[in-house]
Amino acid sequence: MPRFKRILLGLGLLALLLLTLRLWPQTPLREAAPLSRLVLAENGELLRMTLASDGQYRLWLPLEEIAPAMVEAQLLKEDRNFYWHPGVDPGALVRAALATYGGGMRQGGSTLSMQLARRLYGLNSRSIAGKLQQIALALWLEARHSKHDILEAYLNLAPMGGNIEGVEAASRIYFGKSAAQLSLSEALALAVIPQQPRRGRFGPALQRARLQLMAQWRQEHADDPRNDGLLELPLTARSRQQLAFRAPHLSEQLLASRPDDTLHSTLDLALQTRLERLIEQFVGDHRRQGVHNASAILVDSRDQAVKAMVGSADYFDAAIHGQVNGAQARRSPGSTLKPFLYGLALDQGLIQPMSILRDAPHAFGAFQPENFDGRFAGPLTAQDALIRSRNVPAVWLASQLRQPSLHGLLQRAGIRGLRSEEHYGLALALGGGELTPAELAGLYLMLAGDGRLRALRWTRSDRSEPGPQLLSPQAAFMVRDMLRHNPRPDGLPADARGRDWPVAWKTGTSWGFHDAWSAGLVGPYVLVVWVGNFDATPNPAFVGVRTAAPLFFRIADALPLALPQVRAPVDRPPPGLTRVDVCAASGELPNRWCPQTRKTWYIPGVSPIRVSDLHRPVWVDRLSGKAACPPYDAASSELQVFEFWPTELQRLFAAAGLPRRTPPDAERDCRVQAAIDSLEVPRISSPLSKVTYSLRLSQPQENIALAASAAADARTLYWFADQRLLGQGAPQAPLQWRPEKSGQYQLRVVDDQGRSSSRLLRVEFLP
């Protein structure tokens, strides 16, 4: 075979061998050494860097993300012919041997591939045998890996002073930034460290080496505009002792729960710092009251991102068990769960915000709840019962709930550690269970939106997929509106610190004064605050409104100042919610005699609604004050309106120092019912009975007229269809109604005296 053919054959076999080596499965160089882990703030600032398992600070950054100046500076310093040699540069080796063994200064001739081989295989390259072994392994690396992978590995594994390896770890520690953001001056400084890693302290020796490399850079890159900068100025670098250790509880939580090497959190570092400072100041101000610890979590309701989390007042204080993460500790929530109980009651048609509930002694089997102040307020609106945290109305509502109950809602919300519903009984409404501040924040996040559960987002890669619908959008809005009427604990107006940041909030106190809570919505944020001791030591000062609420409002007042560019979205009522006038005293539709009305939100077809009969007229004898008997004489008697409260509520009013006038007993005084003489009920004239009304879909203006004749004393008629309030008006003014769909409806008309009549109606829609 001719010689040139043998050469070609040999080259071909060599090429095939190299290709086989390159394609043969191999362990990526990234796995050559264990890595540190990073926790970053939302803006990329470092919160925490851990040591790798071998005690080194080492991070891995893809070559494409490393600043080009860093790559070029390293090649200029270590291996200018990197892309042209097979792993060994013979010329560099000869020059190094002549310099080293010819009596001159010791000089290295290792390529980046050779240096990487020494690092990977732990070689001693100072001897001739070690050097030969290094050369062989460098050639082996080049045969097995691409230039891209070798250069990437070197930049991520090169010694950078002490126990720091790689440009990413060095850049994070020395300059507080990623190697992707290095300036030319910083890149030149890092490029000279691998040859003299003891100079990692950025002293004069390293500065001289950097200036020498800078001169070479200017020769190689004469046209680089960065050369005109102040590159000669000494660099200021941090030490390992100054390595960031921020948001320690959040960092530890993410490191323990996520496998990723780099955890990019949603934390706003400015808000985190402000929250830490406010809690530290609050604990210092209240230390004499026995307050030593607190935690808080702040969530952006617009994207479910956790913006700040403080697990304890001082992470480093062992006396308060400061390393415990209070935001993930299970505690009794007190009354902070009541808003969700009321939300369920709104959805199940038990109440509307102005419904009257009784705060009176009541036994639920063997359970006899009492209020925190030991008193009973008598009749009060559902809104007042919620914001005043009355226990008896809450337990009564819990006893009336169908499925889901409050326990069922908590189960669907994913609250961990719940016992059976029978274990808690009705006491769950008063905070009988346990949950974490983070879980409570998730519930209030649901309340801040449309009633659908959404998971908290702890990292930028988290996706908050919609979960189960726990409350209707209408009920969630009504609860928010009710909580916005909760007065501030300092007596200031609700909008004292900014009308654009409404606050809807609730407090809670656990049994035995172990935990004080305040949770709610502050503009577009959800804020939960807890005050207590991690060892469960009780303290009479741990009362939600006295201890947690002041801290809650310190933070709430600081947020608009810290975020002047943020505007809270306007909380508009969702479709399917209307406003109606109700009698202020009874919470029901006003009859003719109701002296005062107020507005309430109402879900048509769901919210309970009927005409009030609390206020009734009675003819009273002017001289005796007793009920006048018919025939009535206007000269000796007059018509007076009384509130007809049940006897037990009359006693409560009297006990509270608010006695109500007792109506005259007409049956006793006259043996007749004292009322207006007319007993005429409204008579429906339209629609007709036993008639099917046909409406055309193509004619949206077609309606059904609702009209009725009424007694002379009737001033207002209320029209209902299957318990849904259609509207109200004077008897002489027909109401126009267009049903939503075909079907049978039970129409009912009620006058403001409480008299009513009804009629079945069938409706068909035609094309």
PDB file of N, CA and C in Angstrom, residues 699-746:
ATOM      1  N   GLN A 699     -86.777  39.956  20.687  1.00  0.00           N
ATOM      2  CA  GLN A 699     -87.341  41.237  21.114  1.00  0.00           C
ATOM      3  C   GLN A 699     -87.002  41.474  22.591  1.00  0.00           C
ATOM      4  N   PRO A 700     -85.782  41.918  22.876  1.00  0.00           N
ATOM      5  CA  PRO A 700     -85.370  42.060  24.288  1.00  0.00           C
ATOM      6  C   PRO A 700     -86.167  43.100  25.059  1.00  0.00           C
ATOM      7  N   GLN A 701     -86.943  43.923  24.357  1.00  0.00           N
ATOM      8  CA  GLN A 701     -87.724  44.944  25.055  1.00  0.00           C
ATOM      9  C   GLN A 701     -89.037  44.407  25.612  1.00  0.00           C
ATOM     10  N   GLU A 702     -89.401  43.180  25.250  1.00  0.00           N
ATOM     11  CA  GLU A 702     -90.637  42.602  25.748  1.00  0.00           C
ATOM     12  C   GLU A 702     -90.480  42.212  27.216  1.00  0.00           C
ATOM     13  N   ASN A 703     -91.416  42.668  28.049  1.00  0.00           N
ATOM     14  CA  ASN A 703     -91.380  42.407  29.476  1.00  0.00           C
ATOM     15  C   ASN A 703     -92.750  41.950  29.953  1.00  0.00           C
ATOM     16  N   ILE A 704     -92.810  41.531  31.180  1.00  0.00           N
ATOM     17  CA  ILE A 704     -94.072  41.205  31.841  1.00  0.00           C
ATOM     18  C   ILE A 704     -94.316  42.275  32.893  1.00  0.00           C
ATOM     19  N   ALA A 705     -95.508  42.878  32.856  1.00  0.00           N
ATOM     20  CA  ALA A 705     -95.851  43.912  33.825  1.00  0.00           C
ATOM     21  C   ALA A 705     -96.318  43.253  35.117  1.00  0.00           C
ATOM     22  N   LEU A 706     -95.750  43.681  36.233  1.00  0.00           N
ATOM     23  CA  LEU A 706     -96.147  43.203  37.553  1.00  0.00           C
ATOM     24  C   LEU A 706     -96.934  44.312  38.231  1.00  0.00           C
ATOM     25  N   ALA A 707     -98.217  44.062  38.487  1.00  0.00           N
ATOM     26  CA  ALA A 707     -99.081  45.085  39.076  1.00  0.00           C
ATOM     27  C   ALA A 707    -100.006  44.426  40.083  1.00  0.00           C
ATOM     28  N   ALA A 708    -100.348  45.188  41.118  1.00  0.00           N
ATOM     29  CA  ALA A 708    -101.261  44.690  42.150  1.00  0.00           C
ATOM     30  C   ALA A 708    -101.966  45.865  42.796  1.00  0.00           C
ATOM     31  N   SER A 709    -103.193  45.612  43.219  1.00  0.00           N
ATOM     32  CA  SER A 709    -103.904  46.608  44.014  1.00  0.00           C
ATOM     33  C   SER A 709    -103.556  46.376  45.477  1.00  0.00           C
ATOM     34  N   ALA A 710    -103.539  47.438  46.258  1.00  0.00           N
ATOM     35  CA  ALA A 710    -103.131  47.331  47.661  1.00  0.00           C
ATOM     36  C   ALA A 710    -104.060  48.151  48.526  1.00  0.00           C
ATOM     37  N   ALA A 711    -104.006  47.881  49.810  1.00  0.00           N
ATOM     38  CA  ALA A 711    -104.819  48.625  50.763  1.00  0.00           C
ATOM     39  C   ALA A 711    -104.386  50.084  50.789  1.00  0.00           C
ATOM     40  N   ALA A 712    -105.249  50.914  51.300  1.00  0.00           N
ATOM     41  CA  ALA A 712    -104.972  52.349  51.300  1.00  0.00           C
ATOM     42  C   ALA A 712    -103.773  52.701  52.154  1.00  0.00           C
ATOM     43  N   ASP A 713    -103.471  51.870  53.164  1.00  0.00           N
ATOM     44  CA  ASP A 713    -102.358  52.187  54.049  1.00  0.00           C
ATOM     45  C   ASP A 713    -101.017  51.681  53.512  1.00  0.00           C
ATOM     46  N   ALA A 714    -101.029  50.971  52.399  1.00  0.00           N
ATOM     47  CA  ALA A 714     -99.785  50.451  51.825  1.00  0.00           C
ATOM     48  C   ALA A 714     -99.124  51.521  50.958  1.00  0.00           C
ATOM     49  N   ARG A 715     -97.824  51.704  51.150  1.00  0.00           N
ATOM     50  CA  ARG A 715     -97.082  52.706  50.375  1.00  0.00           C
ATOM     51  C   ARG A 715     -96.084  52.067  49.400  1.00  0.00           C
ATOM     52  N   THR A 716     -95.611  50.860  49.706  1.00  0.00           N
ATOM     53  CA  THR A 716     -94.588  50.212  48.873  1.00  0.00           C
ATOM     54  C   THR A 716     -94.954  48.746  48.688  1.00  0.00           C
ATOM     55  N   LEU A 717     -94.744  48.256  47.479  1.00  0.00           N
ATOM     56  CA  LEU A 717     -94.909  46.839  47.177  1.00  0.00           C
ATOM     57  C   LEU A 717     -93.557  46.249  46.803  1.00  0.00           C
ATOM     58  N   TYR A 718     -93.253  45.065  47.335  1.00  0.00           N
ATOM     59  CA  TYR A 718     -92.034  44.326  47.021  1.00  0.00           C
ATOM     60  C   TYR A 718     -92.415  43.078  46.229  1.00  0.00           C
ATOM     61  N   TRP A 719     -91.742  42.882  45.096  1.00  0.00           N
ATOM     62  CA  TRP A 719     -92.039  41.743  44.224  1.00  0.00           C
ATOM     63  C   TRP A 719     -90.908  40.719  44.297  1.00  0.00           C
ATOM     64  N   PHE A 720     -91.283  39.437  44.431  1.00  0.00           N
ATOM     65  CA  PHE A 720     -90.324  38.338  44.519  1.00  0.00           C
ATOM     66  C   PHE A 720     -90.663  37.291  43.462  1.00  0.00           C
ATOM     67  N   ALA A 721     -89.637  36.606  42.968  1.00  0.00           N
ATOM     68  CA  ALA A 721     -89.802  35.429  42.116  1.00  0.00           C
ATOM     69  C   ALA A 721     -88.935  34.329  42.704  1.00  0.00           C
ATOM     70  N   ASP A 722     -89.581  33.297  43.258  1.00  0.00           N
ATOM     71  CA  ASP A 722     -88.846  32.192  43.886  1.00  0.00           C
ATOM     72  C   ASP A 722     -87.858  32.718  44.920  1.00  0.00           C
ATOM     73  N   GLN A 723     -88.299  33.569  45.805  1.00  0.00           N
ATOM     74  CA  GLN A 723     -87.515  34.156  46.899  1.00  0.00           C
ATOM     75  C   GLN A 723     -86.494  35.188  46.433  1.00  0.00           C
ATOM     76  N   ARG A 724     -86.448  35.456  45.146  1.00  0.00           N
ATOM     77  CA  ARG A 724     -85.506  36.450  44.639  1.00  0.00           C
ATOM     78  C   ARG A 724     -86.211  37.789  44.518  1.00  0.00           C
ATOM     79  N   LEU A 725     -85.657  38.819  45.136  1.00  0.00           N
ATOM     80  CA  LEU A 725     -86.241  40.152  45.076  1.00  0.00           C
ATOM     81  C   LEU A 725     -86.091  40.711  43.671  1.00  0.00           C
ATOM     82  N   LEU A 726     -87.229  41.035  43.041  1.00  0.00           N
ATOM     83  CA  LEU A 726     -87.205  41.593  41.681  1.00  0.00           C
ATOM     84  C   LEU A 726     -87.137  43.109  41.693  1.00  0.00           C
ATOM     85  N   GLY A 727     -87.737  43.731  42.703  1.00  0.00           N
ATOM     86  CA  GLY A 727     -87.743  45.185  42.770  1.00  0.00           C
ATOM     87  C   GLY A 727     -88.845  45.666  43.683  1.00  0.00           C
ATOM     88  N   GLN A 728     -88.999  46.949  43.783  1.00  0.00           N
ATOM     89  CA  GLN A 728     -89.996  47.546  44.647  1.00  0.00           C
ATOM     90  C   GLN A 728     -90.525  48.812  43.994  1.00  0.00           C
ATOM     91  N   GLY A 729     -91.708  49.234  44.414  1.00  0.00           N
ATOM     92  CA  GLY A 729     -92.296  50.440  43.856  1.00  0.00           C
ATOM     93  C   GLY A 729     -93.629  50.739  44.496  1.00  0.00           C
ATOM     94  N   ALA A 730     -94.184  51.887  44.137  1.00  0.00           N
ATOM     95  CA  ALA A 730     -95.491  52.277  44.648  1.00  0.00           C
ATOM     96  C   ALA A 730     -96.565  51.376  44.050  1.00  0.00           C
ATOM     97  N   PRO A 731     -97.689  51.170  44.754  1.00  0.00           N
ATOM     98  CA  PRO A 731     -98.738  50.278  44.236  1.00  0.00           C
ATOM     99  C   PRO A 731     -99.266  50.699  42.867  1.00  0.00           C
ATOM    100  N   GLN A 732     -99.295  51.989  42.603  1.00  0.00           N
ATOM    101  CA  GLN A 732     -99.856  52.446  41.342  1.00  0.00           C
ATOM    102  C   GLN A 732     -98.858  52.411  40.188  1.00  0.00           C
ATOM    103  N   ALA A 733     -97.613  51.995  40.442  1.00  0.00           N
ATOM    104  CA  ALA A 733     -96.583  51.976  39.391  1.00  0.00           C
ATOM    105  C   ALA A 733     -96.190  50.533  39.102  1.00  0.00           C
ATOM    106  N   PRO A 734     -96.653  49.944  37.976  1.00  0.00           N
ATOM    107  CA  PRO A 734     -96.287  48.562  37.638  1.00  0.00           C
ATOM    108  C   PRO A 734     -94.774  48.418  37.470  1.00  0.00           C
ATOM    109  N   LEU A 735     -94.290  47.236  37.832  1.00  0.00           N
ATOM    110  CA  LEU A 735     -92.863  46.922  37.691  1.00  0.00           C
ATOM    111  C   LEU A 735     -92.686  46.043  36.460  1.00  0.00           C
ATOM    112  N   GLN A 736     -91.742  46.413  35.574  1.00  0.00           N
ATOM    113  CA  GLN A 736     -91.473  45.640  34.367  1.00  0.00           C
ATOM    114  C   GLN A 736     -90.418  44.578  34.666  1.00  0.00           C
ATOM    115  N   TRP A 737     -90.716  43.339  34.242  1.00  0.00           N
ATOM    116  CA  TRP A 737     -89.825  42.222  34.560  1.00  0.00           C
ATOM    117  C   TRP A 737     -89.670  41.327  33.347  1.00  0.00           C
ATOM    118  N   ARG A 738     -88.424  40.957  33.057  1.00  0.00           N
ATOM    119  CA  ARG A 738     -88.149  39.992  31.992  1.00  0.00           C
ATOM    120  C   ARG A 738     -87.374  38.835  32.605  1.00  0.00           C
ATOM    121  N   PRO A 739     -87.995  37.645  32.689  1.00  0.00           N
ATOM    122  CA  PRO A 739     -87.287  36.495  33.278  1.00  0.00           C
ATOM    123  C   PRO A 739     -86.027  36.162  32.487  1.00  0.00           C
ATOM    124  N   GLU A 740     -85.126  35.434  33.145  1.00  0.00           N
ATOM    125  CA  GLU A 740     -83.875  35.055  32.508  1.00  0.00           C
ATOM    126  C   GLU A 740     -84.024  33.845  31.600  1.00  0.00           C
ATOM    127  N   LYS A 741     -85.001  32.970  31.884  1.00  0.00           N
ATOM    128  CA  LYS A 741     -85.147  31.754  31.095  1.00  0.00           C
ATOM    129  C   LYS A 741     -86.578  31.255  31.200  1.00  0.00           C
ATOM    130  N   SER A 742     -86.900  30.282  30.348  1.00  0.00           N
ATOM    131  CA  SER A 742     -88.223  29.665  30.386  1.00  0.00           C
ATOM    132  C   SER A 742     -88.374  28.846  31.665  1.00  0.00           C
ATOM    133  N   GLY A 743     -89.639  28.687  32.099  1.00  0.00           N
ATOM    134  CA  GLY A 743     -89.887  27.870  33.267  1.00  0.00           C
ATOM    135  C   GLY A 743     -91.041  28.380  34.089  1.00  0.00           C
ATOM    136  N   GLN A 744     -91.249  27.758  35.221  1.00  0.00           N
ATOM    137  CA  GLN A 744     -92.332  28.128  36.122  1.00  0.00           C
ATOM    138  C   GLN A 744     -91.770  28.937  37.279  1.00  0.00           C
ATOM    139  N   TYR A 745     -92.444  30.010  37.624  1.00  0.00           N
ATOM    140  CA  TYR A 745     -91.997  30.910  38.685  1.00  0.00           C
ATOM    141  C   TYR A 745     -93.118  31.084  39.711  1.00  0.00           C
ATOM    142  N   GLN A 746     -92.719  31.172  40.980  1.00  0.00           N
ATOM    143  CA  GLN A 746     -93.648  31.494  42.051  1.00  0.00           C
ATOM    144  C   GLN A 746     -93.506  32.986  42.330  1.00  0.00           C
TER     145      GLN A 746
END
